[in-house]
CSV table of C-alpha atoms in Angstrom, one decimal:
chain,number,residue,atom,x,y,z
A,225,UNK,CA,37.7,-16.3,91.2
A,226,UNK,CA,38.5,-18.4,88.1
A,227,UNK,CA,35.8,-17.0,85.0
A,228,UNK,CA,35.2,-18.8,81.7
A,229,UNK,CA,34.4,-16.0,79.2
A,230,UNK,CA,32.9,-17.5,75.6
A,231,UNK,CA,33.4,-15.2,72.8
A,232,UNK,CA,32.8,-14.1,69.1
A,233,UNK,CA,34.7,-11.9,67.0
A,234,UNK,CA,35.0,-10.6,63.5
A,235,UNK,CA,38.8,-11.7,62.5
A,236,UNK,CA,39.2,-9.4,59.8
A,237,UNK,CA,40.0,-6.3,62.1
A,238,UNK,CA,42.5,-7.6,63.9
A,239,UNK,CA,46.1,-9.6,63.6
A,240,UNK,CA,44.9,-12.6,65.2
A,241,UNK,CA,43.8,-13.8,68.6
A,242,UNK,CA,46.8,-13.9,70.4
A,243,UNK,CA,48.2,-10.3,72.0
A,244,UNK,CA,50.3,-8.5,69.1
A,245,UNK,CA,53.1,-5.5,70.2
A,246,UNK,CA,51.2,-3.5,67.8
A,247,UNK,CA,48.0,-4.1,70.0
A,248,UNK,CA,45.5,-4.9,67.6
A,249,UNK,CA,44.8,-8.0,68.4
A,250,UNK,CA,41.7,-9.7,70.1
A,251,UNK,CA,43.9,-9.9,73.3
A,252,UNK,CA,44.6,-6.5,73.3
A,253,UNK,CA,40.8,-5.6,72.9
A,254,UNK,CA,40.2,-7.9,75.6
A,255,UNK,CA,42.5,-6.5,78.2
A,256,UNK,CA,41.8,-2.9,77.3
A,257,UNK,CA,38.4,-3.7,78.5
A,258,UNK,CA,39.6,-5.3,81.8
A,259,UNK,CA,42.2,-2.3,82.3
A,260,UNK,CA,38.9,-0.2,82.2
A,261,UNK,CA,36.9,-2.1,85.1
A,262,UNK,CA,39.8,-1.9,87.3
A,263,UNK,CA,40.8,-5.5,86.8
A,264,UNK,CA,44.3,-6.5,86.1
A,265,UNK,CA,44.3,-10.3,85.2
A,266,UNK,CA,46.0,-12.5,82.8
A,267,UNK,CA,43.8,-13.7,79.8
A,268,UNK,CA,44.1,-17.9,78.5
A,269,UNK,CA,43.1,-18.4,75.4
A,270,UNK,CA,42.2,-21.7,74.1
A,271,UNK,CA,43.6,-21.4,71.3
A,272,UNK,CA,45.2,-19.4,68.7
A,273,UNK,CA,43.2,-17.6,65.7
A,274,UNK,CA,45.3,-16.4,62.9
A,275,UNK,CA,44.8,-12.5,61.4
A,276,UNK,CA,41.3,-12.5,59.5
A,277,UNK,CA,39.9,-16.2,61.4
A,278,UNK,CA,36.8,-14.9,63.0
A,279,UNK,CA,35.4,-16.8,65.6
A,280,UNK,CA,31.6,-17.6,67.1
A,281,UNK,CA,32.9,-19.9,70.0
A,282,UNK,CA,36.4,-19.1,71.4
A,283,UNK,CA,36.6,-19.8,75.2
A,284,UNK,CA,39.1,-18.1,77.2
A,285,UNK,CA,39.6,-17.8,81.3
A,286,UNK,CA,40.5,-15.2,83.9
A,287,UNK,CA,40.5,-14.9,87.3
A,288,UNK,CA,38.7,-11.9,88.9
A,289,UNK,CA,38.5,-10.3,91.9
A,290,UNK,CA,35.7,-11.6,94.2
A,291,UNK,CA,33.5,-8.6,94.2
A,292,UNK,CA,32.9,-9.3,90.8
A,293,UNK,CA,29.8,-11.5,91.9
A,294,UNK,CA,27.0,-11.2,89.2
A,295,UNK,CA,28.5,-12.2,86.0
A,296,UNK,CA,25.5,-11.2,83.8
A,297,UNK,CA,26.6,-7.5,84.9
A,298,UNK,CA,29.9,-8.3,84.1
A,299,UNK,CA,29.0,-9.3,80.7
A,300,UNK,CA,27.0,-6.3,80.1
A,301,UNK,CA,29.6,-4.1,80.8
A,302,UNK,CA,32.6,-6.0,79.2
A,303,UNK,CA,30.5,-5.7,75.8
A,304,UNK,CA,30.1,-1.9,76.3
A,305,UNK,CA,33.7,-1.1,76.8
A,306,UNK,CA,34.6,-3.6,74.0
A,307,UNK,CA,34.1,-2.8,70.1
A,308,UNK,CA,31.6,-4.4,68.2
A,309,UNK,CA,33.6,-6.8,66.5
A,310,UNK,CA,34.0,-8.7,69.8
A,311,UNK,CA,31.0,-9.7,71.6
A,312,UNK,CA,30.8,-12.0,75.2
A,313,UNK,CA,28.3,-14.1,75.3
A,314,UNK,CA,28.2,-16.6,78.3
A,315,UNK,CA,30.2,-15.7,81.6
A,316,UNK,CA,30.5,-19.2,83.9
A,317,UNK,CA,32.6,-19.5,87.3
A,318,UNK,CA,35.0,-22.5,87.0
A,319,UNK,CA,37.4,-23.9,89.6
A,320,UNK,CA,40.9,-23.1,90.4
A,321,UNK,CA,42.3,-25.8,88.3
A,322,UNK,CA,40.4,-24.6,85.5
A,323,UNK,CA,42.4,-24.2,81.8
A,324,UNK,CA,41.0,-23.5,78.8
A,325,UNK,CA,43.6,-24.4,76.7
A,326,UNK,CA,44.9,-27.6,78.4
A,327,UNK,CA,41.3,-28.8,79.4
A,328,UNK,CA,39.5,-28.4,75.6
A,329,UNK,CA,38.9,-32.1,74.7
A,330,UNK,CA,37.7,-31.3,71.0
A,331,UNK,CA,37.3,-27.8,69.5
A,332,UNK,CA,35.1,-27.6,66.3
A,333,UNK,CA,36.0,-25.3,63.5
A,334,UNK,CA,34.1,-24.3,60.3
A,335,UNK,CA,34.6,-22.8,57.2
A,336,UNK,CA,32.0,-21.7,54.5
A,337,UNK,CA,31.7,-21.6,50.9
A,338,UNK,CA,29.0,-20.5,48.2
A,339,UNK,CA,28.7,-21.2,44.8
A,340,UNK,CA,27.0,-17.7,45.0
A,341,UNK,CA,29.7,-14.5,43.7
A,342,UNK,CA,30.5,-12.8,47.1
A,343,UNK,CA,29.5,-8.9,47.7
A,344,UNK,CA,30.7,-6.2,49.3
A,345,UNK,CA,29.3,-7.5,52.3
A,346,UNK,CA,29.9,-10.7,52.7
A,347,UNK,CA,33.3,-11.2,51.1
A,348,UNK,CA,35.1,-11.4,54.5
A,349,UNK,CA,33.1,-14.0,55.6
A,350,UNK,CA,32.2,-16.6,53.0
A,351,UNK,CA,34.1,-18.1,50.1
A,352,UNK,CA,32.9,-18.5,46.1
A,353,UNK,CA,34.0,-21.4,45.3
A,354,UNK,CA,31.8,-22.2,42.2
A,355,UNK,CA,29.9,-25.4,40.2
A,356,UNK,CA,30.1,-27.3,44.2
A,357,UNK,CA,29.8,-31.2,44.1
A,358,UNK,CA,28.7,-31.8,47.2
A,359,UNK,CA,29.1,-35.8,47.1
A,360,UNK,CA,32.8,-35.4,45.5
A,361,UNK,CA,33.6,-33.3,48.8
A,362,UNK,CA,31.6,-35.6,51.0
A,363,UNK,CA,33.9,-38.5,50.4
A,364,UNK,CA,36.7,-37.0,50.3
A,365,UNK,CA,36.5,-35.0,53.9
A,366,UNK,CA,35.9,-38.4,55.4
A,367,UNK,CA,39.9,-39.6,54.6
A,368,UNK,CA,40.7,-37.0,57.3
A,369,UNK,CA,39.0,-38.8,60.2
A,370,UNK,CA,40.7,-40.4,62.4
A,371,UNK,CA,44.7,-40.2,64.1
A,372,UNK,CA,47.4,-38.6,61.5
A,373,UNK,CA,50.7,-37.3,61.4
A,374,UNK,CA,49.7,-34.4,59.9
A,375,UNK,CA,53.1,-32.8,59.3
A,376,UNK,CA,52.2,-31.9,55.6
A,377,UNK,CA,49.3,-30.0,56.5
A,378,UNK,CA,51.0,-27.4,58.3
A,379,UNK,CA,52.7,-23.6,57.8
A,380,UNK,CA,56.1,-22.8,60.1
A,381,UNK,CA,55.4,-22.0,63.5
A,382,UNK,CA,53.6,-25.4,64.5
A,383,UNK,CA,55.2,-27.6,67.6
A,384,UNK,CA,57.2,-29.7,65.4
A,385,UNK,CA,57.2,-32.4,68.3
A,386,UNK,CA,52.8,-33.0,67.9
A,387,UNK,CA,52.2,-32.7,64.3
A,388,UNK,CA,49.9,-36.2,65.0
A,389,UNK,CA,45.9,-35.0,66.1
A,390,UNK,CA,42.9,-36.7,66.0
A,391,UNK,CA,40.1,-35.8,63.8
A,392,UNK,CA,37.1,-37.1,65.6
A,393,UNK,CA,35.0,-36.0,62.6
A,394,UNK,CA,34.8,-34.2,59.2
A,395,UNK,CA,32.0,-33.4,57.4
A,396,UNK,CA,30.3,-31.2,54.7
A,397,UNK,CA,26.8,-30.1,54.4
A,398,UNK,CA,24.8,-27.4,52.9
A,399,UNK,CA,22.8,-25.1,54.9
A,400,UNK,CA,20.7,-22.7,52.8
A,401,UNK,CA,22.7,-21.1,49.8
A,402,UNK,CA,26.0,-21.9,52.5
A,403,UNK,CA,28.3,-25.0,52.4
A,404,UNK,CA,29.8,-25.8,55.2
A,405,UNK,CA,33.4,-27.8,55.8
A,406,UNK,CA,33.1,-28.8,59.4
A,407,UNK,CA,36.0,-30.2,61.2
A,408,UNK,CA,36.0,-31.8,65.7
A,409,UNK,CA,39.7,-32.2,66.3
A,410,UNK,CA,41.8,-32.6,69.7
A,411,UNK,CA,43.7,-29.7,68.6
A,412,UNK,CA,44.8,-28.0,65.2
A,413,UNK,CA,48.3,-26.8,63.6
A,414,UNK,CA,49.3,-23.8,62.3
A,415,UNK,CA,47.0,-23.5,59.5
A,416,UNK,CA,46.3,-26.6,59.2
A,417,UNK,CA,42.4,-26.2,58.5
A,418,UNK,CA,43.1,-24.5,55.7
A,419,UNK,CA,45.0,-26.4,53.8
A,420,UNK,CA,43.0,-29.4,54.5
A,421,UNK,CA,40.0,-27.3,53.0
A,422,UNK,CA,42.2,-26.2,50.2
A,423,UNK,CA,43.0,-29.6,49.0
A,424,UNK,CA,39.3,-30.6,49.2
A,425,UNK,CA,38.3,-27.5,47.0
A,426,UNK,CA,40.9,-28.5,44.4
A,427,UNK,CA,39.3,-32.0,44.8
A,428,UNK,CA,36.2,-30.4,44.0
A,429,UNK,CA,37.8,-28.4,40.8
A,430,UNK,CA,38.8,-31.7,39.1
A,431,UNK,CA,42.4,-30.9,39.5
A,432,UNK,CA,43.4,-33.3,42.7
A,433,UNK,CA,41.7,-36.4,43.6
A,434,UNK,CA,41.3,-38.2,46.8
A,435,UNK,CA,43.9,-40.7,45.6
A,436,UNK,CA,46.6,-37.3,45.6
A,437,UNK,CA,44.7,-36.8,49.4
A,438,UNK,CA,45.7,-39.8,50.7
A,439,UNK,CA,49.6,-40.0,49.3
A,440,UNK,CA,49.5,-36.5,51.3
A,441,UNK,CA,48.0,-37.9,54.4
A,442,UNK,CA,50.2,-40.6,54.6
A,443,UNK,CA,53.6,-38.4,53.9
A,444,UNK,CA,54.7,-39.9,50.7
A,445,UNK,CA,54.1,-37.2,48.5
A,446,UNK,CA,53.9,-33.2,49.6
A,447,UNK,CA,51.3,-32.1,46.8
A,448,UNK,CA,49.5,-29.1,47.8
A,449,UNK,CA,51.2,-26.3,49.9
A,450,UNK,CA,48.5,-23.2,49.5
A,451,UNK,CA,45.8,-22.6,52.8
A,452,UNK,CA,42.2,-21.5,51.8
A,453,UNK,CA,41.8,-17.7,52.4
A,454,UNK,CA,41.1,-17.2,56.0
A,455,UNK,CA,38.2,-15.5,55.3
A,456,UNK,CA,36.0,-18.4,55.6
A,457,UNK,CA,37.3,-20.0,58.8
A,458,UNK,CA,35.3,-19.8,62.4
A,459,UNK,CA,36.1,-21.3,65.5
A,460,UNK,CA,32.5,-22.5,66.1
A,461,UNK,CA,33.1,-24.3,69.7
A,462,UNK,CA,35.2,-25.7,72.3
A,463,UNK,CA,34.4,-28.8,74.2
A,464,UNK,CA,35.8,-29.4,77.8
């Protein structure tokens, strides 16, 4: 039977999403706890988190064997032979033909910032960024929307032949004492996120300007090359 698991998970204990050698990975978390229910099945992703992403909406699927019949049971139990930092939230039968990578239509990513100093707490999790102009920000995220070759918005290890996506939107609000940079894209390179919030923080700063955005966008001049810590960045949702 073909499952669709949706997930959270704290990024900053593991190397990323995607099964390491090393097994600390989400993946490897994730398998463990099928390994302990007797269930040897292949885990889809659908999509990759870097080491320290965390996310509150990654989908993944597997296929089960059919005694595995109430899913809320399953659920329980997955979370009890699972660490804390990786919680299942929704368990959902899917047909055969089902993919979560190759059937997401949009998958929605944020990242957060406060002009509040970080503590001990929460400085995995949330970015300072200080003296925030929220309308500065607001005009520029919008230069994102839209279909891009987005080839200088990457780090190595991207599919070299897809660096176009389509941002279907890009916005920034404040919720609280929290900003948030929220991006609905097809899909996402390497790092690519990032880097697009890193060029709107130093947009923010006074030190870029949308003008340097746009020469970037449209590949005629490489200006900024430094992601935003990953810190900040959630997979929030996936969209089929």
């Amino acid at each position: 039977m073909n499952t669709k698991f949706t997930i959270s998970y704290d990024g900053t204990l593991y190397q990323g999403s995607q099964i390491q050698p090393n097994g600390k990975s989400v993946e490897n978390k994730l398998q463990e706890a099928f390994v302990s229910l007797n269930i040897k099945t292949k885990i889809v992703l659908s999509g990759r988190t870097d080491k320290d992403v965390h996310a509150t909406g990654q989908v993944f699927n597997a296929v089960l064997p059919s005694y595995w019949s109430d899913l809320e049971k399953l659920k329980a139990i997955l979370n009890r032979h699972l660490p804390l930092s990786i919680r299942v939230h929704k368990v959902d039968f899917v047909s055969d033909e089902f993919h979560s990578r190759f059937h997401a239509k949009r998958r929605v990513y944020r990242y957060l910032i406060t002009p509040k100093p970080v503590t001990a707490f929460n400085s995995k999790y949330i970015i300072h960024v200080p003296n925030i102009d929220e309308q500065k920000i607001k005009e520029a995220i919008k230069l994102y929307i839209g279909v891009h070759d987005f080839e200088y918005f990457h780090k190595k290890g991207s599919d070299k032949e897809k660096f176009i996506k389509e941002v279907f939107d890009a916005c920034f609000y404040k919720y609280k004492d929290i900003y948030v940079f929220k991006f609905v894209a097809n899909s996402y390179l390497r790092s690519q996120i990032r880097l697009m919030v890193g060029f709107l923080i130093k947009i923010n700063e006074g030190k870029l300007t949308k003008e340097d955005l746009l020469l970037q966008l449209n590949k005629q001049k490489h200006i900024y090359k430094t992601p935003a810590s990953p810190y900040g960045l959630y997979l929030a949702k996936v969209y089929y």
